[in-house]
Amino acid sequence: NLKKGISAKFLEEEEFEVIIDHFVAENLESEAADACNLALEYFPNSVSINIFKAEILFHGQKLRQALATLDAIEILDPKNLDIVMLKSEILSAQEKSTDAAKYLTQKLEEFEGKEKIEILLELTEVYDDLEEHEKIYDTLEYVLLLDKRNEEALNKISFWSDYLDFQERTIVIFNDILEEDPYNVLAW
């Protein structure tokens, strides 16, 4: 319709999101970018469309632009987990893992529950980039305090326990988990 000169004013924000998501799923980055730009003409403050734009810029290796887009919309929605996670990935891709770790640590206070756990697990990836292995272990231990059944944390802490020679410490953690949850298969 755009090529024919037909306006897109009749589309709602959610419809633009579906179109953009389709183009992304089909690996049509250029069309997805065009759809984002058009959508932003009608909905300039749309957090979800701006996140799509930042993702497209990120995948196109336009890291500075992607980060600027996220910075602008984070003001509108500071507790958006998608913004936090994507911003961390971009900082890491820019080889600014220290900044990513600081950012994630600051954001932890703003989240609770499963979202907080997702940020903590992302933080373990950043610590891995920084080769701060003991911080990885400590963060995984904290995740298990929050969610004793978190499969990712249970699996990772086993690996890092062996890597860091923290078997004794890990046995204590697993025993504590099993005291409260004796049917936790992964802890066994």
Short mmCIF file of C-alpha atoms in Angstrom, two decimals:
data_model
loop_
_atom_site.label_atom_id
_atom_site.label_comp_id
_atom_site.label_asym_id
_atom_site.label_seq_id
_atom_site.Cartn_x
_atom_site.Cartn_y
_atom_site.Cartn_z
CA ASN A 1 0.00 0.00 0.00
CA LEU A 2 2.85 2.40 0.72
CA LYS A 3 4.32 1.81 -2.73
CA LYS A 4 0.93 2.69 -4.20
CA GLY A 5 0.80 5.88 -2.11
CA ILE A 6 -1.98 4.64 0.16
CA SER A 7 -1.85 6.01 3.71
CA ALA A 8 -1.38 3.74 6.71
CA LYS A 9 -3.34 5.99 9.08
CA PHE A 10 -5.99 3.30 9.45
CA LEU A 11 -3.59 0.92 11.19
CA GLU A 12 -3.53 0.74 14.96
CA GLU A 13 -0.32 0.43 16.97
CA GLU A 14 -0.91 -3.29 17.62
CA GLU A 15 -1.39 -3.93 13.90
CA PHE A 16 1.93 -2.27 13.15
CA GLU A 17 3.53 -4.51 15.78
CA VAL A 18 2.14 -7.61 14.04
CA ILE A 19 3.47 -6.40 10.68
CA ILE A 20 6.91 -5.59 12.09
CA ASP A 21 7.05 -8.91 13.93
CA HIS A 22 6.16 -10.72 10.68
CA PHE A 23 8.98 -8.99 8.79
CA VAL A 24 11.45 -9.77 11.59
CA ALA A 25 10.35 -13.42 11.67
CA GLU A 26 10.84 -13.65 7.89
CA ASN A 27 14.31 -12.02 8.16
CA LEU A 28 13.17 -9.04 6.11
CA GLU A 29 15.14 -6.47 8.10
CA SER A 30 14.75 -3.64 5.60
CA GLU A 31 10.97 -4.03 5.46
CA ALA A 32 10.82 -4.29 9.26
CA ALA A 33 12.83 -1.07 9.56
CA ASP A 34 10.53 0.68 7.08
CA ALA A 35 7.47 -0.52 8.99
CA CYS A 36 9.01 0.73 12.25
CA ASN A 37 9.76 4.13 10.80
CA LEU A 38 6.23 4.42 9.43
CA ALA A 39 4.68 3.28 12.69
CA LEU A 40 6.76 5.81 14.62
CA GLU A 41 5.37 8.60 12.43
CA TYR A 42 1.93 7.78 13.87
CA PHE A 43 3.00 6.51 17.30
CA PRO A 44 6.29 8.25 18.15
CA ASN A 45 6.13 7.38 21.86
CA SER A 46 5.27 3.71 21.40
CA VAL A 47 7.57 1.74 23.65
CA SER A 48 6.97 -1.56 21.85
CA ILE A 49 7.63 -0.16 18.38
CA ASN A 50 10.75 1.61 19.61
CA ILE A 51 11.96 -1.69 21.10
CA PHE A 52 11.46 -3.30 17.69
CA LYS A 53 13.45 -0.45 16.17
CA ALA A 54 16.28 -0.92 18.68
CA GLU A 55 16.34 -4.68 18.01
CA ILE A 56 16.54 -4.09 14.26
CA LEU A 57 19.34 -1.56 14.74
CA PHE A 58 21.13 -4.00 17.07
CA HIS A 59 20.96 -6.82 14.55
CA GLY A 60 22.17 -4.41 11.88
CA GLN A 61 25.21 -3.64 14.09
CA LYS A 62 24.09 -0.03 14.58
CA LEU A 63 24.77 -0.29 18.27
CA ARG A 64 25.04 3.41 19.12
CA GLN A 65 21.69 4.16 17.45
CA ALA A 66 20.06 1.17 19.14
CA LEU A 67 21.29 2.33 22.54
CA ALA A 68 20.10 5.89 21.90
CA THR A 69 16.65 4.56 20.99
CA LEU A 70 16.49 2.55 24.21
CA ASP A 71 17.71 5.47 26.31
CA ALA A 72 14.92 7.63 24.89
CA ILE A 73 12.14 5.16 25.62
CA GLU A 74 13.49 4.00 28.97
CA ILE A 75 12.39 7.38 30.29
CA LEU A 76 8.82 6.51 29.25
CA ASP A 77 8.89 2.99 30.70
CA PRO A 78 11.78 2.52 33.15
CA LYS A 79 10.50 -0.85 34.39
CA ASN A 80 10.31 -2.53 30.99
CA LEU A 81 12.26 -5.79 31.17
CA ASP A 82 12.71 -5.96 27.38
CA ILE A 83 14.49 -2.59 27.44
CA VAL A 84 16.76 -3.69 30.28
CA MET A 85 17.73 -6.98 28.66
CA LEU A 86 18.32 -5.50 25.20
CA LYS A 87 20.34 -2.62 26.64
CA SER A 88 22.55 -5.10 28.46
CA GLU A 89 23.10 -7.09 25.26
CA ILE A 90 24.00 -3.95 23.34
CA LEU A 91 26.47 -2.78 26.00
CA SER A 92 28.09 -6.22 25.96
CA ALA A 93 28.25 -6.16 22.16
CA GLN A 94 30.02 -2.80 22.42
CA GLU A 95 32.54 -4.53 24.70
CA LYS A 96 31.26 -2.49 27.64
CA SER A 97 30.49 -5.45 29.88
CA THR A 98 31.50 -3.51 33.00
CA ASP A 99 28.87 -0.89 32.13
CA ALA A 100 26.34 -3.66 31.46
CA ALA A 101 27.03 -5.19 34.88
CA LYS A 102 26.63 -1.81 36.62
CA TYR A 103 23.41 -1.13 34.71
CA LEU A 104 21.89 -4.52 35.53
CA THR A 105 22.89 -4.22 39.19
CA GLN A 106 21.19 -0.82 39.40
CA LYS A 107 18.05 -2.12 37.70
CA LEU A 108 17.74 -5.07 40.12
CA GLU A 109 16.19 -2.82 42.77
CA GLU A 110 13.33 -1.90 40.44
CA PHE A 111 12.18 -5.46 39.72
CA GLU A 112 10.76 -8.37 41.67
CA GLY A 113 9.90 -12.00 41.12
CA LYS A 114 10.58 -13.66 37.80
CA GLU A 115 11.72 -10.42 36.18
CA LYS A 116 14.38 -9.93 38.85
CA ILE A 117 15.54 -13.51 38.30
CA GLU A 118 15.82 -12.89 34.55
CA ILE A 119 18.00 -9.87 35.22
CA LEU A 120 20.17 -11.88 37.62
CA LEU A 121 20.62 -14.64 35.04
CA GLU A 122 21.56 -12.03 32.43
CA LEU A 123 24.04 -10.63 34.95
CA THR A 124 25.71 -14.06 35.15
CA GLU A 125 26.27 -13.89 31.38
CA VAL A 126 27.84 -10.46 31.72
CA TYR A 127 30.06 -11.67 34.56
CA ASP A 128 31.09 -14.55 32.32
CA ASP A 129 32.18 -12.04 29.66
CA LEU A 130 34.18 -10.25 32.34
CA GLU A 131 35.59 -13.56 33.59
CA GLU A 132 34.37 -12.78 37.12
CA HIS A 133 33.59 -16.39 37.93
CA GLU A 134 33.02 -16.06 41.66
CA LYS A 135 30.45 -13.32 41.00
CA ILE A 136 28.68 -15.73 38.65
CA TYR A 137 28.50 -18.30 41.43
CA ASP A 138 27.32 -15.75 44.02
CA THR A 139 24.63 -14.49 41.66
CA LEU A 140 23.41 -18.01 40.94
CA GLU A 141 23.29 -18.68 44.67
CA TYR A 142 21.11 -15.58 45.07
CA VAL A 143 18.81 -16.76 42.27
CA LEU A 144 18.36 -20.05 44.14
CA LEU A 145 17.46 -18.16 47.31
CA LEU A 146 14.68 -16.50 45.32
CA ASP A 147 13.61 -19.57 43.35
CA LYS A 148 14.80 -22.96 44.53
CA ARG A 149 13.40 -24.66 41.42
CA ASN A 150 15.07 -22.44 38.83
CA GLU A 151 16.45 -25.03 36.41
CA GLU A 152 18.90 -22.70 34.71
CA ALA A 153 20.44 -21.64 38.03
CA LEU A 154 20.56 -25.21 39.34
CA ASN A 155 22.33 -26.43 36.21
CA LYS A 156 24.74 -23.52 36.03
CA ILE A 157 25.68 -23.59 39.70
CA SER A 158 26.65 -27.24 39.30
CA PHE A 159 28.98 -26.34 36.46
CA TRP A 160 30.53 -23.38 38.29
CA SER A 161 30.84 -25.44 41.46
CA ASP A 162 33.13 -27.84 39.64
CA TYR A 163 34.97 -25.08 37.79
CA LEU A 164 35.66 -23.08 40.96
CA ASP A 165 36.12 -26.13 43.19
CA PHE A 166 33.18 -25.01 45.36
CA GLN A 167 31.68 -28.49 45.82
CA GLU A 168 31.42 -28.19 49.61
CA ARG A 169 29.63 -24.87 49.35
CA THR A 170 27.28 -26.25 46.70
CA ILE A 171 26.44 -29.32 48.78
CA VAL A 172 25.27 -26.99 51.55
CA ILE A 173 23.11 -25.05 49.09
CA PHE A 174 21.57 -28.21 47.65
CA ASN A 175 20.95 -29.66 51.13
CA ASP A 176 19.17 -26.46 52.15
CA ILE A 177 17.04 -26.66 49.02
CA LEU A 178 16.21 -30.32 49.68
CA GLU A 179 15.21 -29.55 53.29
CA GLU A 180 12.45 -27.28 51.99
CA ASP A 181 11.76 -29.12 48.74
CA PRO A 182 12.66 -32.81 49.03
CA TYR A 183 11.23 -33.64 45.59
CA ASN A 184 13.49 -31.22 43.73
CA VAL A 185 15.01 -33.60 41.17
CA LEU A 186 17.73 -31.24 39.97
CA ALA A 187 18.92 -30.55 43.51
CA TRP A 188 19.31 -34.31 44.01
#
